[in-house]
Coordinates of C-alpha atoms in Angstrom, one line a residue:
M1 CA 89.3 186.1 148.3
V2 CA 92.0 187.5 146.0
L3 CA 90.4 185.7 143.0
A4 CA 87.0 187.0 143.9
L5 CA 88.4 190.6 144.0
V6 CA 90.0 190.0 140.6
V7 CA 86.8 188.6 139.1
G8 CA 84.7 191.4 140.5
A9 CA 87.1 194.0 139.0
G10 CA 87.0 192.2 135.7
A11 CA 83.2 192.0 135.7
G12 CA 83.0 195.7 136.5
L13 CA 85.2 196.6 133.6
G14 CA 83.3 194.2 131.4
A15 CA 80.1 195.9 132.3
I16 CA 81.5 199.3 131.4
A17 CA 82.7 197.9 128.1
F18 CA 79.4 196.2 127.4
R19 CA 77.3 199.2 128.0
W20 CA 79.6 201.3 125.8
L21 CA 79.2 198.7 123.0
I22 CA 75.4 198.9 123.3
K23 CA 75.4 202.7 123.2
T24 CA 77.8 202.7 120.2
F25 CA 75.8 200.2 118.1
T26 CA 72.5 201.8 119.0
L27 CA 73.8 205.2 117.8
L28 CA 75.3 203.6 114.7
L29 CA 72.2 201.6 113.7
S30 CA 69.4 204.0 114.9
G31 CA 71.1 207.4 115.2
H32 CA 69.7 207.9 118.7
A33 CA 70.9 207.1 122.2
D34 CA 67.7 205.2 122.8
Y35 CA 65.3 204.9 119.8
S36 CA 62.5 203.5 121.9
A37 CA 61.8 207.1 123.2
A38 CA 62.1 208.7 119.7
G39 CA 58.8 207.7 118.3
H40 CA 58.8 207.2 114.5
A41 CA 61.9 209.5 114.0
A42 CA 64.2 208.9 111.2
N43 CA 67.8 207.8 111.5
P44 CA 70.0 210.9 110.9
H45 CA 72.7 208.8 109.3
V46 CA 70.2 207.8 106.5
P47 CA 67.5 210.5 106.6
G48 CA 66.2 209.5 103.2
L49 CA 64.8 206.2 104.6
G50 CA 62.7 208.0 107.2
R51 CA 61.2 205.8 109.8
W52 CA 61.6 202.8 107.4
F53 CA 65.2 202.3 108.5
V54 CA 63.9 200.0 111.3
L55 CA 63.3 197.4 108.6
L56 CA 67.0 197.2 107.9
A57 CA 68.6 197.7 111.4
P58 CA 67.8 194.2 112.8
V59 CA 68.9 192.7 109.5
L60 CA 72.3 194.4 109.4
A61 CA 72.9 193.5 113.0
G62 CA 71.9 189.9 112.4
L63 CA 74.3 189.7 109.4
V64 CA 77.1 190.4 111.8
Y65 CA 76.3 188.6 115.1
G66 CA 74.6 185.6 113.4
P67 CA 77.9 184.2 111.9
L68 CA 79.9 185.4 114.9
V69 CA 77.8 183.3 117.3
H70 CA 77.5 180.3 115.0
R71 CA 81.3 180.2 114.3
F72 CA 82.8 181.0 117.7
A73 CA 80.4 180.4 120.6
K74 CA 76.9 178.9 120.0
E75 CA 76.1 179.1 123.7
A76 CA 76.1 182.9 123.3
R77 CA 72.7 182.7 121.6
G78 CA 69.6 183.3 123.6
H79 CA 69.4 184.9 127.1
G80 CA 72.5 183.4 128.7
V81 CA 71.5 182.7 132.3
P82 CA 70.4 179.0 131.7
E83 CA 73.8 178.3 130.1
V84 CA 75.5 179.6 133.2
M85 CA 73.2 177.6 135.5
F86 CA 74.0 174.5 133.5
A87 CA 77.7 175.2 133.7
V88 CA 77.6 175.5 137.5
A89 CA 75.3 172.5 138.1
R90 CA 76.8 170.0 135.6
R91 CA 80.1 171.2 134.2
G92 CA 81.9 172.2 137.3
G93 CA 81.7 175.9 136.4
R94 CA 83.6 175.5 133.1
I95 CA 82.6 178.1 130.5
A96 CA 84.6 178.7 127.3
P97 CA 86.7 181.8 127.5
Q98 CA 85.6 183.2 124.1
V99 CA 82.0 183.4 125.4
A100 CA 82.7 186.7 127.1
V101 CA 83.9 188.4 123.9
V102 CA 81.3 186.8 121.6
K103 CA 78.4 187.5 124.0
S104 CA 79.5 191.1 124.4
L105 CA 79.5 191.8 120.7
A106 CA 76.5 189.7 119.8
S107 CA 74.2 191.1 122.5
A108 CA 75.3 194.7 121.9
L109 CA 74.7 194.3 118.2
C110 CA 71.3 192.7 118.8
I111 CA 70.1 195.4 121.2
G112 CA 71.6 198.2 119.1
G113 CA 69.9 196.8 116.1
G114 CA 66.5 196.8 117.7
G115 CA 66.4 193.5 119.5
S116 CA 63.8 193.8 122.3
V117 CA 65.9 192.1 125.0
G118 CA 67.8 193.1 128.1
R119 CA 71.4 193.3 129.1
E120 CA 71.3 191.4 132.4
G121 CA 71.5 187.9 130.7
P122 CA 74.5 188.9 128.6
I123 CA 76.4 190.6 131.5
V124 CA 75.8 187.5 133.7
Q125 CA 77.3 185.3 131.0
I126 CA 80.1 187.7 130.4
G127 CA 81.1 187.9 134.0
S128 CA 80.7 184.2 134.6
A129 CA 82.9 183.4 131.6
L130 CA 85.6 185.7 133.1
G131 CA 85.3 184.0 136.5
S132 CA 85.5 180.5 134.9
T133 CA 88.5 181.5 132.7
L134 CA 90.4 182.8 135.7
G135 CA 89.6 179.7 137.7
R136 CA 91.0 177.5 134.9
I137 CA 94.1 179.5 134.6
V138 CA 95.0 179.1 138.2
R139 CA 93.7 175.5 138.3
I140 CA 91.4 175.7 141.3
A141 CA 89.0 172.9 142.3
E142 CA 85.5 172.6 140.9
D143 CA 83.7 173.8 144.0
R144 CA 85.8 177.0 144.0
M145 CA 85.3 177.3 140.3
R146 CA 81.5 177.4 140.8
V147 CA 81.9 180.2 143.3
L148 CA 84.1 182.2 141.0
V149 CA 81.4 181.8 138.2
A150 CA 78.8 183.2 140.7
C151 CA 81.2 186.0 141.5
G152 CA 81.3 187.0 137.9
A153 CA 77.5 186.9 137.6
A154 CA 77.1 189.0 140.7
G155 CA 79.7 191.5 139.7
G156 CA 78.1 191.9 136.3
I157 CA 74.7 192.6 137.7
A158 CA 76.1 194.9 140.4
A159 CA 78.1 197.1 138.0
T160 CA 75.4 197.2 135.3
F161 CA 72.5 198.2 137.4
N162 CA 74.3 199.8 140.4
A163 CA 72.8 197.1 142.5
P164 CA 75.4 195.2 144.6
L165 CA 72.9 193.4 146.9
A166 CA 70.8 192.3 143.9
G167 CA 73.9 191.0 142.2
V168 CA 74.7 188.9 145.2
F169 CA 71.2 187.4 145.6
F170 CA 70.8 186.9 141.9
A171 CA 74.0 184.8 141.9
M172 CA 73.1 182.9 145.1
E173 CA 69.4 182.3 144.3
L174 CA 69.7 181.5 140.5
I175 CA 73.2 180.6 139.7
L176 CA 74.6 178.8 142.8
R177 CA 71.2 177.9 144.2
D178 CA 72.9 177.7 147.5
F179 CA 73.2 180.0 150.5
T180 CA 76.3 178.8 152.4
A181 CA 78.0 181.5 154.5
E182 CA 81.4 180.9 152.8
S183 CA 80.2 181.3 149.2
F184 CA 78.0 184.2 150.3
G185 CA 81.0 186.2 151.7
I186 CA 83.1 185.5 148.6
V187 CA 80.3 186.6 146.2
V188 CA 79.8 189.8 148.3
L189 CA 83.4 190.7 147.8
A190 CA 83.2 190.4 144.1
S191 CA 79.9 192.3 144.0
V192 CA 81.2 195.2 146.1
T193 CA 84.4 195.4 144.0
S194 CA 82.4 195.5 140.7
S195 CA 79.9 197.9 142.1
V196 CA 82.6 200.4 143.1
I197 CA 84.1 200.3 139.6
G198 CA 80.6 200.7 138.1
R199 CA 79.8 203.7 140.3
A200 CA 83.1 205.3 139.3
A201 CA 82.0 205.1 135.7
F202 CA 78.2 205.6 135.8
G203 CA 77.7 207.5 139.1
N204 CA 76.0 206.5 142.3
T205 CA 72.4 207.0 141.4
P206 CA 69.4 204.6 141.1
F207 CA 69.1 202.9 137.8
L208 CA 65.5 204.1 137.3
H209 CA 64.3 207.5 138.2
L210 CA 60.7 207.4 139.4
P211 CA 58.5 209.7 141.3
P212 CA 58.0 209.1 145.1
F213 CA 55.2 206.7 146.1
A214 CA 53.4 205.9 149.3
V215 CA 50.6 203.6 150.5
H216 CA 47.8 205.7 152.1
H217 CA 45.1 203.1 152.8
V218 CA 45.3 199.7 154.3
S219 CA 42.7 198.5 151.7
E220 CA 45.3 199.1 149.0
Y221 CA 47.2 196.0 150.2
L222 CA 44.3 193.8 148.8
L223 CA 44.6 195.6 145.5
F224 CA 48.4 195.0 145.4
A225 CA 47.8 191.4 146.3
A226 CA 45.5 190.9 143.4
L227 CA 48.1 192.5 141.1
G228 CA 50.6 190.0 142.4
L229 CA 48.3 187.1 141.5
L230 CA 47.8 188.6 138.0
A231 CA 51.5 189.3 137.5
G232 CA 52.4 185.7 138.4
A233 CA 50.1 184.5 135.6
V234 CA 51.6 187.0 133.2
G235 CA 55.1 185.9 134.0
V236 CA 54.2 182.2 133.3
G237 CA 52.4 183.3 130.1
F238 CA 55.4 185.2 128.9
T239 CA 57.6 182.1 129.5
R240 CA 55.3 179.8 127.5
I241 CA 54.9 182.2 124.7
L242 CA 58.6 182.8 124.5
Y243 CA 59.3 179.1 123.9
W244 CA 56.3 178.6 121.7
V245 CA 57.6 181.3 119.4
E246 CA 61.1 179.8 119.5
D247 CA 59.6 176.4 118.5
A248 CA 57.7 178.1 115.7
C249 CA 60.9 179.7 114.4
D250 CA 62.7 176.4 114.6
W251 CA 59.9 174.7 112.7
A252 CA 59.8 177.4 110.0
W253 CA 63.5 178.0 109.4
R254 CA 65.2 175.7 106.9
G255 CA 68.3 177.7 106.1
P256 CA 71.8 177.9 107.7
E257 CA 71.7 179.0 111.4
W258 CA 74.2 181.8 110.8
A259 CA 71.7 183.5 108.5
R260 CA 68.6 183.1 110.8
P261 CA 69.0 186.3 112.8
A262 CA 69.3 188.4 109.6
V263 CA 66.3 186.8 107.8
G264 CA 64.2 186.8 111.0
G265 CA 65.2 190.4 111.5
V266 CA 62.8 191.4 108.7
L267 CA 59.9 190.3 110.9
L268 CA 61.3 192.1 113.9
G269 CA 61.7 195.2 111.7
V270 CA 58.0 195.1 110.7
L271 CA 57.0 195.0 114.4
L272 CA 59.4 197.9 115.2
L273 CA 57.8 199.9 112.3
V274 CA 54.4 199.6 114.0
L275 CA 55.7 199.9 117.6
P276 CA 59.0 201.7 117.8
Q277 CA 58.8 201.6 121.6
M278 CA 59.9 198.0 121.3
Y279 CA 63.3 199.0 120.0
G280 CA 66.1 197.8 122.3
V281 CA 65.7 197.6 126.1
G282 CA 63.1 200.4 126.4
Y283 CA 63.8 201.9 129.8
P284 CA 62.5 205.4 128.8
V285 CA 59.2 203.9 127.8
L286 CA 59.1 202.0 131.1
E287 CA 59.6 205.2 133.1
N288 CA 56.9 207.0 131.1
A289 CA 54.4 204.2 131.9
V290 CA 55.2 204.3 135.6
S291 CA 54.9 208.1 135.6
G292 CA 51.3 207.7 134.2
K293 CA 51.9 209.2 130.8
Y294 CA 50.1 206.5 128.8
V295 CA 46.4 205.6 128.6
I296 CA 45.2 202.1 129.5
G297 CA 44.7 200.8 126.0
F298 CA 48.2 201.8 124.9
L299 CA 49.6 200.2 128.0
L300 CA 48.0 196.9 127.1
V301 CA 49.3 197.2 123.5
L302 CA 52.8 197.8 124.9
L303 CA 52.5 194.8 127.2
V304 CA 51.5 192.4 124.4
G305 CA 54.0 194.0 122.0
K306 CA 56.9 193.4 124.4
I307 CA 55.9 189.8 124.9
V308 CA 55.8 189.3 121.1
A309 CA 59.0 191.4 120.4
T310 CA 61.1 189.7 123.0
S311 CA 59.9 186.2 122.0
L312 CA 60.6 187.0 118.4
T313 CA 64.1 188.4 119.1
I314 CA 65.0 185.2 121.0
G315 CA 63.3 182.9 118.5
I316 CA 65.2 184.2 115.5
G317 CA 68.5 183.6 117.2
G318 CA 69.0 186.9 119.0
S319 CA 71.2 187.4 122.0
G320 CA 70.0 189.2 125.1
G321 CA 68.3 188.9 128.5
V322 CA 64.7 188.5 129.6
F323 CA 65.0 190.3 132.9
A324 CA 64.5 193.8 131.5
P325 CA 61.6 192.7 129.3
S326 CA 59.9 191.2 132.3
L327 CA 60.3 194.5 134.1
F328 CA 58.9 196.3 131.1
M329 CA 55.9 194.0 131.0
G330 CA 55.3 194.4 134.7
A331 CA 55.4 198.2 134.4
M332 CA 52.8 198.1 131.6
L333 CA 50.6 195.6 133.5
G334 CA 50.9 197.5 136.8
A335 CA 50.3 200.9 135.3
G336 CA 47.3 199.7 133.3
Y337 CA 45.9 198.0 136.4
G338 CA 46.4 201.1 138.5
A339 CA 44.8 203.4 135.9
A340 CA 41.8 201.1 135.7
L341 CA 41.5 201.1 139.5
Q342 CA 41.5 204.9 139.5
H343 CA 38.5 204.9 137.2
L344 CA 36.7 202.2 139.2
A345 CA 37.6 203.2 142.8
P346 CA 39.2 206.7 142.8
G347 CA 38.9 207.0 146.5
I348 CA 40.8 203.8 147.3
A349 CA 43.4 203.3 144.6
G350 CA 46.8 204.9 145.0
P351 CA 49.0 206.4 142.3
V352 CA 49.4 204.6 139.1
G353 CA 53.2 204.5 139.5
A354 CA 53.0 202.4 142.7
Y355 CA 51.2 199.7 140.8
G356 CA 53.6 199.9 137.9
L357 CA 56.6 199.6 140.3
I358 CA 55.1 196.6 142.1
G359 CA 54.1 195.0 138.8
M360 CA 57.7 195.1 137.6
G361 CA 59.0 193.0 140.5
A362 CA 56.0 190.7 140.5
V363 CA 56.2 189.8 136.8
F364 CA 59.9 189.1 137.1
A365 CA 59.2 186.9 140.2
G366 CA 56.5 185.1 138.2
A367 CA 58.8 184.4 135.3
A368 CA 62.1 183.6 137.2
R369 CA 60.6 182.5 140.5
A370 CA 63.3 184.3 142.5
P371 CA 61.4 186.3 145.1
I372 CA 64.4 187.4 147.2
T373 CA 66.2 188.7 144.1
A374 CA 63.0 190.4 142.9
V375 CA 62.4 192.3 146.1
I376 CA 66.0 193.5 146.5
I377 CA 66.6 194.4 142.8
M378 CA 63.4 196.5 142.7
F379 CA 64.5 198.3 145.8
E380 CA 68.0 199.0 144.4
L381 CA 66.9 199.8 140.9
T382 CA 64.5 202.5 142.1
G383 CA 65.8 203.5 145.6
E384 CA 62.2 203.5 146.6
Y385 CA 61.5 202.0 150.0
S386 CA 58.1 203.4 150.8
I387 CA 56.2 200.5 149.2
I388 CA 58.4 197.6 150.3
L389 CA 55.6 195.9 152.2
P390 CA 53.1 195.7 149.3
L391 CA 56.0 194.9 147.0
M392 CA 57.0 191.9 149.1
A393 CA 53.4 190.7 149.3
A394 CA 52.8 190.9 145.6
I395 CA 56.1 189.2 144.8
V396 CA 55.5 186.3 147.1
L397 CA 52.0 185.8 145.7
A398 CA 53.3 186.0 142.1
T399 CA 55.9 183.4 143.0
G400 CA 53.2 181.1 144.4
V401 CA 51.0 181.5 141.3
S402 CA 54.0 180.7 139.1
R403 CA 54.8 177.6 141.1
W404 CA 51.1 176.5 140.9
L405 CA 50.9 177.0 137.1
S406 CA 54.3 175.7 136.1
N407 CA 57.1 173.4 137.3
D408 CA 59.7 175.4 135.5
T409 CA 60.9 179.0 135.4
I410 CA 61.8 181.0 132.3
Y411 CA 65.4 179.9 132.9
T412 CA 65.0 176.2 133.8
L413 CA 62.5 175.5 131.0
K414 CA 65.2 176.2 128.4
L415 CA 67.3 173.4 130.0
R416 CA 64.4 171.0 130.5
R417 CA 63.6 171.3 126.8
R418 CA 67.1 169.9 126.2
G419 CA 66.5 167.1 128.6
I420 CA 68.4 168.7 131.5
D421 CA 66.8 168.8 134.9
L422 CA 69.0 170.7 137.4
D423 CA 67.2 169.1 140.3
E424 CA 67.8 165.6 139.1
Q425 CA 70.6 163.6 140.6
P426 CA 73.4 163.1 138.1
A427 CA 73.6 159.6 136.7
H428 CA 77.1 159.1 138.0
A429 CA 76.3 160.1 141.6
P430 CA 76.7 157.3 144.1
L431 CA 73.1 157.5 145.3
A432 CA 71.5 158.0 141.8
G433 CA 68.6 155.6 141.2
V434 CA 68.5 154.2 144.7
T435 CA 65.5 154.5 146.9
V436 CA 65.0 154.1 150.7
E437 CA 63.2 150.8 150.1
A438 CA 66.4 149.2 148.8
V439 CA 68.4 149.8 152.0
M440 CA 66.0 150.2 154.8
E441 CA 66.6 148.2 158.0
P442 CA 64.0 146.4 160.2
V443 CA 62.1 148.7 162.5
P444 CA 63.5 148.8 166.1
R445 CA 61.1 148.1 168.9
P446 CA 59.0 151.3 169.2
L447 CA 58.1 153.1 172.4
A448 CA 54.5 153.7 173.4
G449 CA 53.6 157.3 173.6
A450 CA 51.9 156.9 176.9
M451 CA 54.8 155.2 178.6
P452 CA 56.4 157.1 181.4
L453 CA 59.8 158.5 180.4
A454 CA 61.6 156.8 183.3
D455 CA 60.4 153.4 181.9
A456 CA 61.7 154.2 178.5
V457 CA 65.3 155.0 179.6
D458 CA 66.5 151.4 179.3
A459 CA 65.3 151.0 175.7
L460 CA 66.8 154.4 174.7
V461 CA 70.1 153.5 176.3
R462 CA 70.3 150.1 174.5
S463 CA 69.3 151.6 171.1
P464 CA 72.4 151.6 168.8
H465 CA 71.6 155.1 167.4
G466 CA 70.2 156.8 170.4
V467 CA 66.8 157.3 168.8
L468 CA 63.6 155.2 168.7
P469 CA 60.2 155.6 167.0
V470 CA 57.2 156.4 169.1
V471 CA 53.7 155.0 168.4
T472 CA 50.2 155.1 170.0
D473 CA 48.5 152.1 171.5
G474 CA 47.1 151.5 168.0
D475 CA 50.5 151.5 166.4
T476 CA 50.0 154.9 164.8
Y477 CA 53.2 156.7 164.2
L478 CA 53.8 159.8 166.4
G479 CA 57.5 160.6 165.8
T480 CA 60.8 159.8 167.4
A481 CA 62.4 160.1 170.8
T482 CA 66.1 160.6 171.4
A483 CA 68.3 159.7 174.3
R484 CA 69.7 163.2 174.4
T485 CA 66.2 164.8 174.7
A486 CA 65.2 162.2 177.4
A487 CA 68.3 163.0 179.4
E488 CA 67.6 166.7 179.3
T489 CA 64.0 166.2 180.3
L490 CA 64.8 163.8 183.2
A491 CA 67.2 166.4 184.6
G492 CA 64.1 168.5 185.4
E493 CA 62.0 168.3 188.5
T494 CA 59.0 166.6 186.8
G495 CA 60.9 164.7 184.1
T496 CA 60.3 161.2 185.5
A497 CA 56.5 161.6 185.4
A498 CA 56.5 162.9 181.8
P499 CA 55.2 160.5 179.1
V500 CA 57.4 159.7 176.1
S501 CA 55.0 161.6 173.8
S502 CA 56.1 164.8 175.6
I503 CA 59.6 164.6 174.1
T504 CA 58.5 163.2 170.7
H505 CA 60.0 165.0 167.7
L506 CA 58.5 164.8 164.2
P507 CA 61.3 164.6 161.7
K508 CA 61.0 165.1 157.9
P509 CA 58.9 162.1 156.6
V510 CA 60.7 159.5 154.6
G511 CA 58.9 156.8 152.5
A512 CA 60.0 153.7 150.8
A513 CA 60.0 155.5 147.4
T514 CA 62.1 158.4 148.7
D515 CA 65.4 158.9 146.9
L516 CA 68.3 158.0 149.1
S517 CA 69.9 161.5 148.5
D518 CA 66.7 163.1 149.9
A519 CA 66.7 160.7 152.8
L520 CA 70.3 161.7 153.6
D521 CA 69.3 165.4 153.7
A522 CA 66.5 164.4 156.1
L523 CA 69.0 162.5 158.3
V524 CA 71.4 165.4 158.4
T525 CA 68.7 167.7 159.8
A526 CA 67.1 165.1 162.0
D527 CA 67.5 164.9 165.8
G528 CA 69.2 161.5 165.9
A529 CA 71.1 159.1 163.7
G530 CA 68.1 157.1 162.4
L531 CA 64.8 157.8 160.7
P532 CA 61.6 155.8 160.4
V533 CA 60.3 154.8 157.0
L534 CA 56.6 155.3 156.7
D535 CA 53.9 153.8 154.5
E536 CA 52.0 155.9 151.9
T537 CA 49.6 157.2 154.5
G538 CA 52.4 158.4 156.7
S539 CA 50.9 156.8 159.8
R540 CA 52.5 153.3 159.9
L541 CA 56.2 152.2 160.3
I542 CA 57.5 149.9 157.6
G543 CA 61.3 150.3 158.0
W544 CA 64.2 152.2 159.4
V545 CA 67.1 154.1 157.7
T546 CA 70.4 155.2 159.2
H547 CA 73.7 156.8 158.1
Q548 CA 75.3 153.3 158.1
S549 CA 72.7 151.9 155.6
I550 CA 73.2 154.9 153.3
L551 CA 77.0 154.6 153.5
T552 CA 76.6 150.9 152.7
A553 CA 74.6 151.8 149.6
M554 CA 77.2 154.3 148.4
H555 CA 80.0 151.7 148.9
R556 CA 78.1 148.9 147.0
G557 CA 76.8 151.3 144.2
P558 CA 73.3 151.7 142.7
E559 CA 73.4 148.3 140.9
S560 CA 73.5 146.4 144.2
G561 CA 70.7 148.4 145.8
A562 CA 68.2 145.6 145.2
A563 CA 70.5 143.1 146.8
A564 CA 70.6 145.2 149.9
R565 CA 66.9 145.3 150.3
P566 CA 65.5 143.4 153.3
K567 CA 63.1 140.7 152.5
A568 CA 60.4 142.0 154.8
A569 CA 60.2 144.6 157.5
P570 CA 58.9 143.1 160.8
D571 CA 55.6 144.1 162.3
P572 CA 56.3 147.1 164.7
A573 CA 54.0 145.4 167.2

């Protein structure tokens, strides 16, 4: 708890310093607090260049942060969150301490120089590096180290966006990928601490200031649902274009990596010359879109422009997050969608801003596939609760479309392209590479579903694990019956006349090809100490798996799994 408080405080102070760096470099390189809202204005520091200074700003920034990242912390390149996810899942939460400093400078320079990326990825990596560094200093165990890394990530999000709840769920859903009560409580402590520090510096106001919205017609829910489906596809499209552009940049670049951001900055500068709204994070442009200040055609141009600008910024070696760009895209998509509906169905469609707000959360959910975080972060960023129901519906639908279209998210795809699958069992794990077929036992004599419960008592009492499979007269699998459930049922007035099928429980199905680690998860949640192994159709018994058989496999190791395999499972009949 003490360490969580310290990490939260450090993340809060880091967020303050990081935002100050962004503001300083943006003023230095563009002459404006946020050039995305300045149109084609000139930089007052170099008025002679006029609007053409945007050709030089990304180049100058790249000349500084390119060598910095290449020399001191190569993992600071890109959007940062995948590196933290990998550190938690595969490296015991260990992150190099210099990452916090290098990421702060590199991302602030990139955004200040016109890079069209966000600041959530950098602050997550900065806070996580602080948590990891503190954990290594005090020499805590790896499981605690992972929680401290999550504390840093949550604290960074909380302080940067004034969103303590969103910080917690971002860390739990994306970084830890676990919702245990203990880790949740510790992460909450860090998030609250960081948020208090952030509010002391930035004030206690919503991050985005939007007009009030409301849903006036039930039929609007169908329109919001359709927007969720469309936003899910846009989120997946953004993910694929991002890595396609990165591949194209990798293929085209033949020079030293430290010079890549500066040379590629020329292309980014050309894009900024055409669309200055792409300069930096672009929150003022986002607010203008949600407020209905842009026409449909321009909204679509901004949507496409942001996808290209963010992809190019990351592709040339820039450093920054993809959360803010996904919100930007969602706002453009939603506002354009809402404006089109007002032309087509003016009596049904609600205000443009409502669609813009919902589009923001839905596109992020489609890209990151983190629906809980998306709902909470949109509520906290805007302070707008009136459209929470359509927001939730659209986000869930966007997540479903994303899962249907792609196996990976915008974060996990970066790791998979490196050959890293966070869901894959590590090669050194005791159960890695072993399937249920290798360790399953013969099927115990099953109970007939039509058998009176009183007649089945003897068999349940004699069963070594207190559980037996239940089948029909045709040997079709029905489920399992346990001695505990039988005892509870027999204690009732009509228990003795009840058939075995009345107490049958259907556990999570396990097949011969199921990984042993997955079978263990099923056993933990099952009502009993044994599970039936089913054939491919899921209707016939072919084996039996228990805690003892899995423990035996762990003791012998994966290489002896084949030796532990029974020669043949007896016929259940």
